[in-house]
Short mmCIF file of C-alpha atoms and ligand atoms in Angstrom, two decimals:
data_model
loop_
_atom_site.label_atom_id
_atom_site.label_comp_id
_atom_site.label_asym_id
_atom_site.label_seq_id
_atom_site.Cartn_x
_atom_site.Cartn_y
_atom_site.Cartn_z
CA MET D 1010 0.00 0.00 0.00
CA ASN D 1011 1.25 3.51 -0.82
CA ARG D 1012 2.09 5.67 2.15
CA ILE D 1013 -0.74 8.03 3.07
CA ILE D 1014 0.05 11.73 2.74
CA THR D 1015 -2.23 13.87 4.87
CA LEU D 1016 -3.28 17.40 3.94
CA ASP D 1017 -1.19 18.84 6.80
CA GLU D 1018 1.91 16.96 5.69
CA PHE D 1019 1.40 17.98 2.05
CA ILE D 1020 0.90 21.65 2.93
CA ILE D 1021 4.06 21.70 5.03
CA ARG D 1022 6.07 19.99 2.28
CA ARG D 1023 4.81 22.53 -0.23
CA GLN D 1024 5.81 25.44 1.98
CA LYS D 1025 9.36 24.83 0.79
CA ASP D 1026 8.20 25.83 -2.74
CA PHE D 1027 7.83 29.40 -1.49
CA PRO D 1028 11.33 30.58 -0.56
CA TYR D 1029 10.23 33.40 1.78
CA ALA D 1030 7.17 31.68 3.24
CA SER D 1031 6.59 32.39 6.91
CA GLY D 1032 4.24 29.49 7.49
CA GLU D 1033 1.19 31.76 7.71
CA LEU D 1034 -0.40 30.50 4.50
CA THR D 1035 0.37 26.96 5.59
CA GLY D 1036 -1.45 27.58 8.87
CA LEU D 1037 -4.36 29.22 7.11
CA LEU D 1038 -4.89 26.31 4.74
CA ARG D 1039 -4.72 23.93 7.68
CA ASP D 1040 -7.36 25.95 9.55
CA ILE D 1041 -9.66 25.83 6.53
CA GLY D 1042 -9.17 22.04 6.53
CA VAL D 1043 -10.25 21.92 10.20
CA ALA D 1044 -13.33 24.07 9.52
CA ALA D 1045 -14.19 21.79 6.60
CA LYS D 1046 -14.15 18.75 8.89
CA ILE D 1047 -16.49 20.48 11.35
CA VAL D 1048 -18.92 21.54 8.61
CA ASN D 1049 -18.71 18.06 7.11
CA ARG D 1050 -19.72 16.49 10.43
CA GLU D 1051 -22.88 18.63 10.56
CA VAL D 1052 -23.72 18.18 6.86
CA ASN D 1053 -23.48 14.42 7.33
CA LYS D 1054 -25.94 14.29 10.18
CA ALA D 1055 -28.17 17.09 8.90
CA GLY D 1056 -31.31 14.96 8.97
CA LEU D 1057 -30.73 13.90 12.58
CA VAL D 1058 -30.23 17.27 14.19
CA SER D 1059 -32.51 20.21 13.75
CA ILE D 1060 -30.37 21.93 11.21
CA LEU D 1061 -32.38 21.38 8.02
CA GLY D 1062 -34.60 24.04 6.50
CA LYS D 1063 -34.66 27.77 6.14
CA ALA D 1064 -33.30 30.08 8.82
CA GLY D 1065 -36.18 32.50 8.14
CA THR D 1066 -33.94 35.33 6.90
CA GLU D 1067 -32.55 36.55 3.59
CA ASN D 1068 -28.89 37.23 2.86
CA VAL D 1069 -27.51 40.42 1.37
CA SER D 1070 -28.28 39.08 -2.13
CA GLY D 1071 -31.96 38.61 -1.18
CA GLU D 1072 -31.81 34.79 -1.08
CA ALA D 1073 -33.39 32.59 1.59
CA VAL D 1074 -30.75 31.56 4.11
CA GLN D 1075 -30.68 27.94 5.25
CA LYS D 1076 -29.75 26.98 8.81
CA LEU D 1077 -26.73 25.10 7.54
CA ASP D 1078 -25.57 28.21 5.61
CA LEU D 1079 -25.36 30.03 8.92
CA TYR D 1080 -23.75 27.12 10.71
CA ALA D 1081 -21.03 26.76 8.05
CA ASN D 1082 -20.51 30.51 8.05
CA GLU D 1083 -20.06 30.61 11.84
CA LYS D 1084 -17.68 27.65 11.92
CA LEU D 1085 -15.45 29.08 9.21
CA ILE D 1086 -15.36 32.46 10.92
CA ASP D 1087 -14.57 30.86 14.31
CA CYS D 1088 -11.71 28.78 12.91
CA LEU D 1089 -10.21 31.71 11.01
CA LYS D 1090 -10.64 34.18 13.88
CA ASN D 1091 -8.87 31.92 16.33
CA SER D 1092 -6.09 30.89 14.01
CA GLY D 1093 -4.15 34.16 14.10
CA GLU D 1094 -3.21 33.64 10.44
CA CYS D 1095 -5.91 35.81 8.93
CA CYS D 1096 -6.59 39.54 9.33
CA GLY D 1097 -9.99 39.77 7.63
CA ILE D 1098 -12.91 37.77 6.30
CA ALA D 1099 -15.59 38.38 3.69
CA SER D 1100 -18.44 35.91 3.29
CA GLU D 1101 -21.35 35.54 0.90
CA GLU D 1102 -23.58 35.47 3.99
CA LEU D 1103 -22.33 38.75 5.46
CA GLU D 1104 -23.13 42.21 4.19
CA ASP D 1105 -19.71 43.59 5.12
CA PHE D 1106 -16.22 42.20 5.68
CA ILE D 1107 -14.99 41.48 9.22
CA PRO D 1108 -11.59 42.79 10.34
CA ILE D 1109 -9.82 40.39 12.70
CA GLN D 1110 -7.76 41.62 15.61
CA SER D 1111 -4.26 40.24 15.60
CA VAL D 1112 -3.75 37.32 17.96
CA ALA D 1113 -0.76 37.51 20.36
CA SER D 1114 0.35 40.78 18.73
CA LYS D 1115 1.06 38.93 15.50
CA THR D 1116 0.09 40.83 12.35
CA SER D 1117 -1.24 38.56 9.68
CA LYS D 1118 -0.97 39.40 5.99
CA TYR D 1119 -3.85 37.37 4.50
CA VAL D 1120 -7.58 37.91 4.03
CA VAL D 1121 -10.00 35.09 3.23
CA VAL D 1122 -13.20 35.23 1.14
CA PHE D 1123 -15.70 32.37 1.07
CA ASP D 1124 -19.06 30.98 0.12
CA PRO D 1125 -19.66 28.90 3.27
CA LEU D 1126 -22.18 26.61 1.62
CA ASP D 1127 -22.68 26.52 -2.12
CA GLY D 1128 -25.82 24.88 -3.44
CA SER D 1129 -27.74 25.32 -0.23
CA SER D 1130 -31.06 24.54 -1.91
CA ASN D 1131 -29.69 20.96 -2.11
CA ILE D 1132 -29.20 20.49 1.62
CA ASP D 1133 -32.69 19.36 2.54
CA VAL D 1134 -32.72 16.71 -0.18
CA ASN D 1135 -29.33 15.16 0.51
CA VAL D 1136 -27.60 16.32 -2.67
CA SER D 1137 -23.97 17.51 -2.77
CA VAL D 1138 -23.07 20.93 -1.44
CA GLY D 1139 -19.68 22.58 -0.99
CA THR D 1140 -17.59 25.37 0.51
CA ILE D 1141 -15.57 27.69 -1.76
CA PHE D 1142 -12.69 29.88 -0.57
CA GLY D 1143 -10.06 32.29 -1.81
CA ILE D 1144 -7.03 33.82 -0.06
CA TYR D 1145 -5.49 37.22 -0.88
CA ARG D 1146 -2.44 39.00 0.51
CA ARG D 1147 -3.62 42.25 2.07
CA ILE D 1148 -2.60 45.44 0.26
CA SER D 1149 -3.51 47.96 2.99
CA ASP D 1150 -1.07 49.15 5.66
CA PRO D 1151 -0.28 46.08 7.81
CA GLU D 1152 -0.18 48.21 10.94
CA GLY D 1153 -3.89 49.09 10.77
CA PRO D 1154 -7.15 47.15 10.30
CA VAL D 1155 -7.98 45.67 6.89
CA HIS D 1156 -9.79 47.79 4.28
CA LEU D 1157 -12.37 47.05 1.63
CA GLU D 1158 -9.62 47.29 -1.02
CA ASP D 1159 -8.02 44.13 0.45
CA PHE D 1160 -11.09 42.17 -0.59
CA LEU D 1161 -11.71 43.86 -3.94
CA GLN D 1162 -8.59 42.49 -5.59
CA LYS D 1163 -8.78 40.86 -8.99
CA GLY D 1164 -8.78 37.08 -9.19
CA THR D 1165 -5.31 37.23 -10.73
CA GLU D 1166 -4.08 38.33 -7.28
CA LEU D 1167 -5.32 35.19 -5.51
CA VAL D 1168 -2.57 33.55 -3.48
CA ALA D 1169 -4.59 30.37 -3.06
CA ALA D 1170 -8.12 29.11 -3.65
CA GLY D 1171 -10.03 25.93 -3.23
CA TYR D 1172 -13.22 24.17 -2.38
CA VAL D 1173 -14.57 21.40 -0.22
CA LEU D 1174 -17.20 19.09 -1.65
CA TYR D 1175 -19.52 17.30 0.76
CA GLY D 1176 -20.54 14.52 -1.62
CA THR D 1177 -20.47 10.74 -1.68
CA SER D 1178 -17.10 11.33 -0.08
CA THR D 1179 -15.74 14.61 1.24
CA LEU D 1180 -13.01 16.17 -0.85
CA LEU D 1181 -10.84 19.23 -0.39
CA VAL D 1182 -9.30 20.59 -3.59
CA TYR D 1183 -6.92 23.55 -3.54
CA SER D 1184 -4.22 25.37 -5.45
CA THR D 1185 -1.56 27.86 -4.48
CA GLY D 1186 -0.87 28.64 -8.13
CA ARG D 1187 1.28 25.59 -8.77
CA GLY D 1188 -1.24 23.05 -9.97
CA VAL D 1189 -4.28 21.57 -8.29
CA ASN D 1190 -4.38 18.75 -5.76
CA GLY D 1191 -7.29 16.92 -4.16
CA PHE D 1192 -7.62 15.28 -0.74
CA THR D 1193 -10.31 12.84 0.33
CA LEU D 1194 -11.47 12.78 3.94
CA ASP D 1195 -10.84 9.38 5.47
CA PRO D 1196 -13.49 9.28 8.23
CA SER D 1197 -11.72 6.41 10.02
CA ILE D 1198 -8.71 8.61 10.85
CA GLY D 1199 -10.39 12.02 10.48
CA GLU D 1200 -7.75 13.25 8.01
CA PHE D 1201 -7.84 14.60 4.48
CA CYS D 1202 -5.50 12.32 2.51
CA LEU D 1203 -3.91 13.08 -0.86
CA SER D 1204 -6.01 11.29 -3.47
CA HIS D 1205 -5.71 13.39 -6.66
CA THR D 1206 -2.27 14.72 -7.61
CA ASP D 1207 -1.79 17.51 -10.13
CA MET D 1208 -5.34 17.44 -11.48
CA LYS D 1209 -5.74 18.32 -15.18
CA ILE D 1210 -9.03 19.12 -16.90
CA PRO D 1211 -9.69 17.29 -20.22
CA ASP D 1212 -9.52 19.50 -23.31
CA ARG D 1213 -13.20 18.75 -23.97
CA GLY D 1214 -15.83 16.49 -22.47
CA ASN D 1215 -19.27 15.01 -23.01
CA TYR D 1216 -21.12 17.19 -20.54
CA TYR D 1217 -22.60 20.64 -20.52
CA SER D 1218 -24.05 22.24 -17.47
CA VAL D 1219 -26.54 25.10 -17.54
CA ASN D 1220 -30.00 25.75 -16.12
CA GLN D 1221 -31.81 24.88 -19.36
CA GLY D 1222 -35.08 25.89 -17.71
CA TYR D 1223 -34.05 29.49 -18.39
CA TYR D 1224 -33.31 28.80 -22.08
CA LEU D 1225 -35.84 31.33 -23.38
CA LYS D 1226 -34.43 33.99 -21.06
CA PHE D 1227 -30.90 33.70 -22.47
CA ASP D 1228 -29.50 35.91 -25.23
CA VAL D 1229 -29.62 34.46 -28.73
CA GLU D 1230 -25.89 33.67 -28.91
CA MET D 1231 -26.05 31.57 -25.73
CA ARG D 1232 -29.15 29.77 -27.03
CA ARG D 1233 -27.29 28.95 -30.27
CA TYR D 1234 -24.36 27.53 -28.31
CA ILE D 1235 -26.68 25.47 -26.09
CA ASP D 1236 -28.42 24.18 -29.25
CA HIS D 1237 -24.97 23.21 -30.55
CA CYS D 1238 -24.24 21.24 -27.34
CA SER D 1239 -27.54 19.47 -27.77
CA ASP D 1240 -26.84 18.80 -31.51
CA LEU D 1241 -23.56 17.15 -30.47
CA ASN D 1242 -25.56 14.89 -28.13
CA LEU D 1243 -23.65 16.19 -25.14
CA ARG D 1244 -25.18 15.14 -21.86
CA LEU D 1245 -26.83 17.81 -19.76
CA ARG D 1246 -25.95 17.71 -16.05
CA TYR D 1247 -27.01 20.48 -13.68
CA ILE D 1248 -26.81 19.94 -9.94
CA GLY D 1249 -27.79 23.42 -8.71
CA SER D 1250 -24.52 23.64 -6.82
CA MET D 1251 -21.84 25.22 -8.99
CA VAL D 1252 -19.02 23.68 -7.02
CA SER D 1253 -20.38 20.16 -7.63
CA ASP D 1254 -20.83 20.81 -11.36
CA ILE D 1255 -17.30 22.22 -11.62
CA HIS D 1256 -15.91 19.24 -9.74
CA ARG D 1257 -17.40 16.83 -12.29
CA ILE D 1258 -16.08 18.95 -15.15
CA LEU D 1259 -12.57 18.98 -13.66
CA PHE D 1260 -12.55 15.20 -13.82
CA GLN D 1261 -14.55 14.43 -16.91
CA GLY D 1262 -14.38 17.62 -18.96
CA GLY D 1263 -17.27 19.82 -20.02
CA ILE D 1264 -18.55 23.35 -19.71
CA PHE D 1265 -20.58 25.10 -17.01
CA MET D 1266 -22.48 28.26 -17.89
CA TYR D 1267 -24.58 30.76 -16.00
CA PRO D 1268 -25.50 33.48 -18.52
CA ASN D 1269 -27.49 36.65 -17.89
CA THR D 1270 -31.26 36.24 -17.68
CA ARG D 1271 -34.05 38.76 -17.30
CA LYS D 1272 -34.08 38.13 -13.55
CA TYR D 1273 -30.29 38.39 -13.31
CA PRO D 1274 -29.19 40.86 -16.01
CA GLN D 1275 -25.58 40.83 -14.70
CA GLY D 1276 -25.60 37.06 -14.10
CA LYS D 1277 -26.34 35.34 -10.79
CA LEU D 1278 -23.07 33.96 -9.50
CA ARG D 1279 -20.85 36.00 -7.25
CA LEU D 1280 -17.46 37.09 -8.52
CA VAL D 1281 -15.68 37.24 -5.15
CA TYR D 1282 -17.02 34.11 -3.45
CA GLU D 1283 -17.74 31.72 -6.31
CA CYS D 1284 -16.40 32.71 -9.73
CA ASN D 1285 -12.89 33.93 -8.92
CA PRO D 1286 -11.86 31.02 -6.66
CA LEU D 1287 -13.31 28.40 -9.03
CA SER D 1288 -11.83 30.14 -12.10
CA PHE D 1289 -8.43 30.10 -10.38
CA ILE D 1290 -8.72 26.34 -9.78
CA VAL D 1291 -9.98 25.60 -13.30
CA GLU D 1292 -7.22 27.70 -14.93
CA GLN D 1293 -4.62 26.01 -12.73
CA ALA D 1294 -5.93 22.67 -14.00
CA GLY D 1295 -5.53 23.87 -17.62
CA GLY D 1296 -9.11 25.10 -18.20
CA LYS D 1297 -10.60 28.48 -19.05
CA ALA D 1298 -13.12 30.82 -17.43
CA ILE D 1299 -14.68 33.80 -19.17
CA THR D 1300 -17.87 35.80 -18.86
CA CYS D 1301 -20.61 35.46 -21.48
CA GLN D 1302 -19.36 38.88 -22.62
CA LEU D 1303 -15.98 37.21 -23.22
CA GLU D 1304 -13.79 38.82 -20.56
CA ARG D 1305 -11.40 36.61 -18.59
CA VAL D 1306 -13.02 36.21 -15.16
CA LEU D 1307 -9.79 36.53 -13.18
CA GLU D 1308 -9.04 39.91 -14.76
CA LEU D 1309 -12.40 41.52 -13.99
CA PRO D 1310 -12.27 44.63 -11.84
CA VAL D 1311 -14.04 43.93 -8.53
CA GLU D 1312 -16.33 46.82 -7.71
CA HIS D 1313 -18.18 45.52 -4.67
CA LEU D 1314 -18.16 42.49 -2.41
CA HIS D 1315 -21.37 40.93 -3.70
CA GLN D 1316 -20.88 41.67 -7.40
CA ARG D 1317 -22.52 39.19 -9.76
CA ILE D 1318 -21.20 38.16 -13.15
CA THR D 1319 -22.02 35.78 -15.99
CA ILE D 1320 -19.71 32.82 -16.49
CA ALA D 1321 -18.68 30.08 -18.90
CA ILE D 1322 -16.03 27.83 -17.37
CA GLY D 1323 -14.47 24.45 -17.99
CA SER D 1324 -12.61 22.53 -20.69
CA PRO D 1325 -10.49 24.93 -22.76
CA ALA D 1326 -11.67 23.78 -26.20
CA MET D 1327 -15.33 24.07 -25.18
CA VAL D 1328 -14.97 27.55 -23.68
CA GLU D 1329 -13.21 28.62 -26.91
CA GLU D 1330 -16.08 27.16 -28.94
CA MET D 1331 -18.63 29.06 -26.85
CA LYS D 1332 -16.60 32.20 -27.47
CA GLU D 1333 -16.81 31.62 -31.23
CA PHE D 1334 -20.59 31.25 -31.01
CA VAL D 1335 -20.89 34.48 -29.06
CA GLU D 1336 -18.68 36.29 -31.58
CA ARG D 1337 -20.69 34.90 -34.48
CA TYR D 1338 -24.20 35.45 -33.14
CA SER D 1339 -23.88 38.43 -30.87
CA ALA D 1340 -25.96 41.27 -32.32
CA ALA D 1341 -23.78 44.04 -30.96
CA PRO D 1342 -20.26 42.79 -30.34
CA THR D 1343 -18.56 44.69 -27.51
CA PHE D 1344 -15.69 42.26 -27.09
CA LYS D 1345 -12.09 42.76 -28.03
P1 AHG G 2782 -25.66 29.40 -3.10
O1 AHG G 2782 -26.30 28.15 -2.59
O2 AHG G 2782 -24.31 29.67 -2.47
O3 AHG G 2782 -26.57 30.61 -3.04
O4 AHG G 2782 -25.26 29.21 -4.65
C1 AHG G 2782 -26.18 28.65 -5.56
C2 AHG G 2782 -25.72 28.99 -6.94
C3 AHG G 2782 -24.83 27.96 -7.61
O5 AHG G 2782 -24.13 27.11 -6.80
C4 AHG G 2782 -25.76 27.21 -8.54
O6 AHG G 2782 -25.09 26.74 -9.66
C5 AHG G 2782 -26.79 28.26 -8.86
O7 AHG G 2782 -26.85 29.12 -7.77
C6 AHG G 2782 -28.13 27.68 -9.12
O8 AHG G 2782 -28.98 28.71 -9.53
P2 AHG G 2782 -30.35 28.41 -10.32
O9 AHG G 2782 -31.23 27.69 -9.34
O10 AHG G 2782 -30.85 29.77 -10.69
O11 AHG G 2782 -30.00 27.58 -11.52
MN1 MN G 2783 -22.86 29.64 -3.92
MN1 MN G 2784 -23.82 29.95 -0.40
#
């Protein structure tokens, strides 16, 4: 049997790749791993404890908040606050960012952004959900509290990003900009163990992933591309949890799209908490991520914390093909 490499061991080994690393990022990634185990424990017993259902409130984006959304949010904040490795947090479930006081007079240089639970409409019916996170180096004066500008950095500035998928097994996938690695939680020892080394996305795949129920609400160029996917007999898969759809595409190839609709003229998915971290992972695995207006997601200026964008992300050849359809059918091309 091959020797097991735990997430902690892997992270520490990789610290050597960064010549001036102080161990802070290492500690931060480890803390996220701990929070993931705590959230996983609750997700797994969700039907047994009174944690299913709506919390009775709406988040800043006007969506119904589930009890487990709040639980995951609290656990992540607790772990990051107590770690001393993070000086600020922004979450999909919070209107504003939270500055964190330095622990033991240590000044941390990283801020963390996250979607504590992605796909929360799936919780009550036992379908996969996930946590998405991104880590930036702060750009404000390290002597003072963090500023909004620390969180409004472009995706190209991400130091690390990743996700945890609470599925048939629990997986943590992350990248620090040198490839993508995946770790499966072994419940018998309570450790994330290296299971997927240097993940690479296939150039194309047999799946496309879009909420086809909104077909008539999409612009003509997106409808033409979706028709093309259907003409090719590609298989439609749409879980309602972006992180789960992206996870499948990373392994099997394909394209995930969330275009603008009448209800969401700018798109629905959030740039800071969902699109940037997942675009970072997909690009690191050799894929592409652009908006339906053909800008590279990671280069988009971030104007506010809860900014929404459109997205097409996945296998490079398929994203390129979608781009060609948009260029061909778009009535008023605004792209470069
Ligand atoms: P969240 O649960 O964090 O609010 O995110 C849900 C997102 C995304 O994960 C998913 O792909 C999409 O919303 C589903 O939206 P539709 O139901 O409009 O297709
Ligand atoms: Mn989400
Ligand atoms: Mn969420």
